[in-house]
């Protein structure tokens, strides 16, 4: 057992100075207090904040970040659907060993940036061309192993993928994602849950549907209407205008309205993006208790559109942030992006503030933390007794931080972000990031070996 001292800590919406945490030998919290007179075994000159939950990640896409920012000569139009073609090439090429090396490296980087938990949206279920692996859960095992090595709290969300679009059979390039029916998918969920229980007990298993275009309505209703695991339920929804238009054309109703009227949307459910909402859908979603997972830098990169952030927030809607395609790994950039977009639209500043909550960074952080914990399926509050200790240590001597009042710290993180503001990170009860660098970053050989094979497959056909 040991006591750790921090200069200050942001706890339950306010700063505590000083702050002490007592840990058992496994790194679990036994006590927290601002008043401790006994011996201290470890002391940090740092400001402690909760680690941020990453509500949506496709780890394999880390390889292609920045490589799709060109078009072929003679083609001036580019959009999500062209980007998806390049992404499919990578998705169909990556091997289990390559996924392990890439995901481990990525998860280490997530921790360096302040994420301490992640919901991994998983659909690389099968081998090349849809061939079965010797073990159905082989790619899931890889993701569990990567999280265990990096020491990030993983919520694995294996999702159902059954069709290319409403009424259209699966395409060749989607066969790696494919389940023939819900029975086979639910069996896979059972097998994955059993695997986690035995070999990766700190991980959580969720469930869901890839998107509203990727499954028949009766399958979506079945999967979303029952808590198949202890974890959260996720799906992409209304990301692109084309998604909405094709759904309306096929079924005669808007997608979010259909979900609200035909599934028991609630605190367990997470809708990724939900970009294109009309006011009725926005209000239905806000009242449902479901969480919208916003991935602003990815959404901007892909040209998705602009989520009605201010109105949704004022409706009391729950939201979290995610790194999605990994073009940005700083969670505070993701938090600030919707507010900054709203400022541009309204030509005003600090658009979220009210008489009750008047510090923008605090509002963003509190909302992203609350919604994020729902997105990864964490029920207990930050620093709950019995939980493995996790936290992000901010450097009080950094040029952007030194001398500033405590109540400006979260706003500085959001609106003046720099990589080296984060000094150290605890995750899974262990100090894993020291002086800004993860302990596993000393060896990059396996990661670089994976890049050597995969990058030519992406870049040879891009643009």
Coordinates of C-alpha atoms in Angstrom, one line a residue, residues 292-451:
X292 CA -23.6 10.8 -29.3
X293 CA -19.9 10.0 -29.9
X294 CA -18.5 13.0 -31.7
X295 CA -15.2 12.6 -33.6
X296 CA -14.8 16.2 -34.9
X297 CA -11.4 16.0 -36.5
X298 CA -12.3 12.8 -38.4
X299 CA -15.7 14.3 -39.3
X300 CA -13.9 17.4 -40.7
X301 CA -11.3 15.3 -42.5
X302 CA -13.9 13.2 -44.2
X303 CA -16.2 16.1 -45.0
X304 CA -19.1 14.6 -43.0
X305 CA -20.9 17.8 -42.0
X306 CA -21.5 19.8 -38.9
X307 CA -23.3 18.3 -35.9
X308 CA -25.9 20.7 -34.2
X309 CA -23.7 20.8 -31.1
X310 CA -25.0 23.9 -29.3
X311 CA -28.7 23.0 -29.6
X312 CA -28.0 19.3 -28.7
X313 CA -26.0 20.4 -25.6
X314 CA -28.7 22.8 -24.5
X315 CA -31.2 20.0 -24.9
X316 CA -29.2 18.1 -22.2
X317 CA -27.9 15.6 -24.7
X318 CA -25.1 13.3 -23.7
X319 CA -21.9 13.3 -25.8
X320 CA -18.4 12.0 -25.8
X321 CA -15.4 12.3 -28.1
X322 CA -13.4 9.7 -30.1
X323 CA -10.3 9.6 -32.2
X324 CA -12.0 7.5 -34.9
X325 CA -9.6 7.4 -37.9
X326 CA -6.7 8.6 -35.7
X327 CA -5.9 11.8 -37.7
X328 CA -5.7 13.5 -34.2
X329 CA -5.0 11.8 -30.9
X330 CA -5.4 14.8 -28.6
X331 CA -8.7 14.5 -26.8
X332 CA -8.8 18.1 -25.8
X333 CA -8.7 19.1 -29.5
X334 CA -11.7 16.9 -30.0
X335 CA -13.5 18.5 -27.1
X336 CA -12.9 22.1 -28.3
X337 CA -13.6 21.5 -32.0
X338 CA -17.5 21.6 -31.8
X339 CA -17.4 24.7 -29.7
X340 CA -14.9 26.4 -32.0
X341 CA -17.1 25.4 -35.0
X342 CA -20.1 26.9 -33.3
X343 CA -18.2 30.1 -32.7
X344 CA -17.5 30.4 -36.4
X345 CA -21.1 29.8 -37.3
X346 CA -22.5 32.2 -34.7
X347 CA -19.6 34.8 -34.7
X348 CA -19.6 34.6 -30.9
X349 CA -17.4 33.3 -28.2
X350 CA -17.9 30.9 -25.2
X351 CA -21.2 29.8 -26.6
X352 CA -21.8 27.1 -24.0
X353 CA -21.6 29.2 -20.9
X354 CA -24.5 30.0 -18.6
X355 CA -25.0 31.6 -15.2
X356 CA -24.5 28.1 -13.7
X357 CA -21.5 27.1 -15.7
X358 CA -19.3 29.9 -17.0
X359 CA -15.9 28.3 -17.7
X360 CA -15.8 26.8 -21.2
X361 CA -13.0 24.3 -20.7
X362 CA -14.7 22.9 -17.5
X363 CA -18.0 22.5 -19.4
X364 CA -16.4 20.6 -22.2
X365 CA -14.3 18.4 -20.0
X366 CA -17.1 17.5 -17.6
X367 CA -19.5 16.7 -20.5
X368 CA -16.9 14.6 -22.4
X369 CA -15.9 12.8 -19.3
X370 CA -19.5 11.9 -18.3
X371 CA -20.5 10.9 -21.8
X372 CA -17.2 9.2 -22.4
X373 CA -17.6 6.9 -19.4
X374 CA -21.0 5.8 -20.7
X375 CA -19.4 5.2 -24.1
X376 CA -16.8 2.8 -22.7
X377 CA -19.2 1.3 -20.2
X378 CA -17.6 2.6 -17.0
X379 CA -20.2 2.8 -14.3
X380 CA -18.1 4.0 -11.3
X381 CA -17.1 7.7 -10.9
X382 CA -13.5 8.9 -11.4
X383 CA -11.3 7.9 -8.5
X384 CA -13.9 5.4 -7.1
X385 CA -12.6 3.3 -4.3
X386 CA -11.8 -0.2 -5.6
X387 CA -11.1 0.9 -9.1
X388 CA -7.7 0.8 -10.8
X389 CA -6.1 4.2 -10.5
X390 CA -5.9 6.3 -13.7
X391 CA -5.1 9.9 -14.2
X392 CA -3.3 12.5 -16.3
X393 CA -0.6 14.7 -14.7
X394 CA -0.4 18.2 -16.1
X395 CA 3.0 20.0 -15.9
X396 CA 2.6 23.1 -13.7
X397 CA 5.9 24.5 -14.9
X398 CA 5.0 24.4 -18.6
X399 CA 5.1 27.9 -20.2
X400 CA 1.4 27.8 -20.9
X401 CA 0.5 26.7 -17.4
X402 CA 2.9 28.4 -15.0
X403 CA 1.3 31.1 -12.9
X404 CA -2.2 30.6 -14.3
X405 CA -5.1 30.1 -11.9
X406 CA -6.3 26.6 -11.5
X407 CA -9.7 27.3 -12.9
X408 CA -8.0 28.1 -16.3
X409 CA -6.2 24.8 -16.6
X410 CA -8.9 22.8 -18.5
X411 CA -9.5 25.7 -20.9
X412 CA -5.8 25.9 -21.6
X413 CA -5.8 22.2 -22.4
X414 CA -8.8 22.7 -24.8
X415 CA -8.0 26.0 -26.4
X416 CA -4.2 26.2 -26.3
X417 CA -3.2 22.5 -26.6
X418 CA 0.3 21.4 -26.7
X419 CA 1.6 17.8 -26.6
X420 CA 4.0 18.4 -23.7
X421 CA 1.4 19.8 -21.3
X422 CA 1.0 16.2 -20.2
X423 CA 3.8 15.1 -17.9
X424 CA 2.8 11.6 -16.8
X425 CA -0.1 9.3 -17.1
X426 CA -1.3 6.5 -14.8
X427 CA -3.4 3.8 -16.3
X428 CA -4.6 0.4 -15.1
X429 CA -3.0 1.3 -11.7
X430 CA 0.5 1.8 -13.1
X431 CA 2.6 4.8 -14.1
X432 CA 2.9 4.1 -17.8
X433 CA 3.8 7.5 -19.3
X434 CA 6.8 9.3 -17.8
X435 CA 8.0 12.7 -19.0
X436 CA 5.5 12.4 -21.9
X437 CA 6.7 9.1 -23.2
X438 CA 5.2 5.6 -22.9
X439 CA 7.4 3.0 -21.4
X440 CA 6.9 0.7 -24.5
X441 CA 8.1 3.4 -27.0
X442 CA 11.7 2.2 -26.7
X443 CA 11.2 -0.4 -29.4
X444 CA 9.5 0.4 -32.7
X445 CA 10.8 -2.5 -34.8
X446 CA 7.5 -4.5 -35.1
X447 CA 5.5 -1.4 -35.8
X448 CA 8.0 -0.3 -38.6
X449 CA 8.0 -3.9 -40.0
X450 CA 4.2 -3.7 -40.4
X451 CA 4.5 -0.3 -42.1

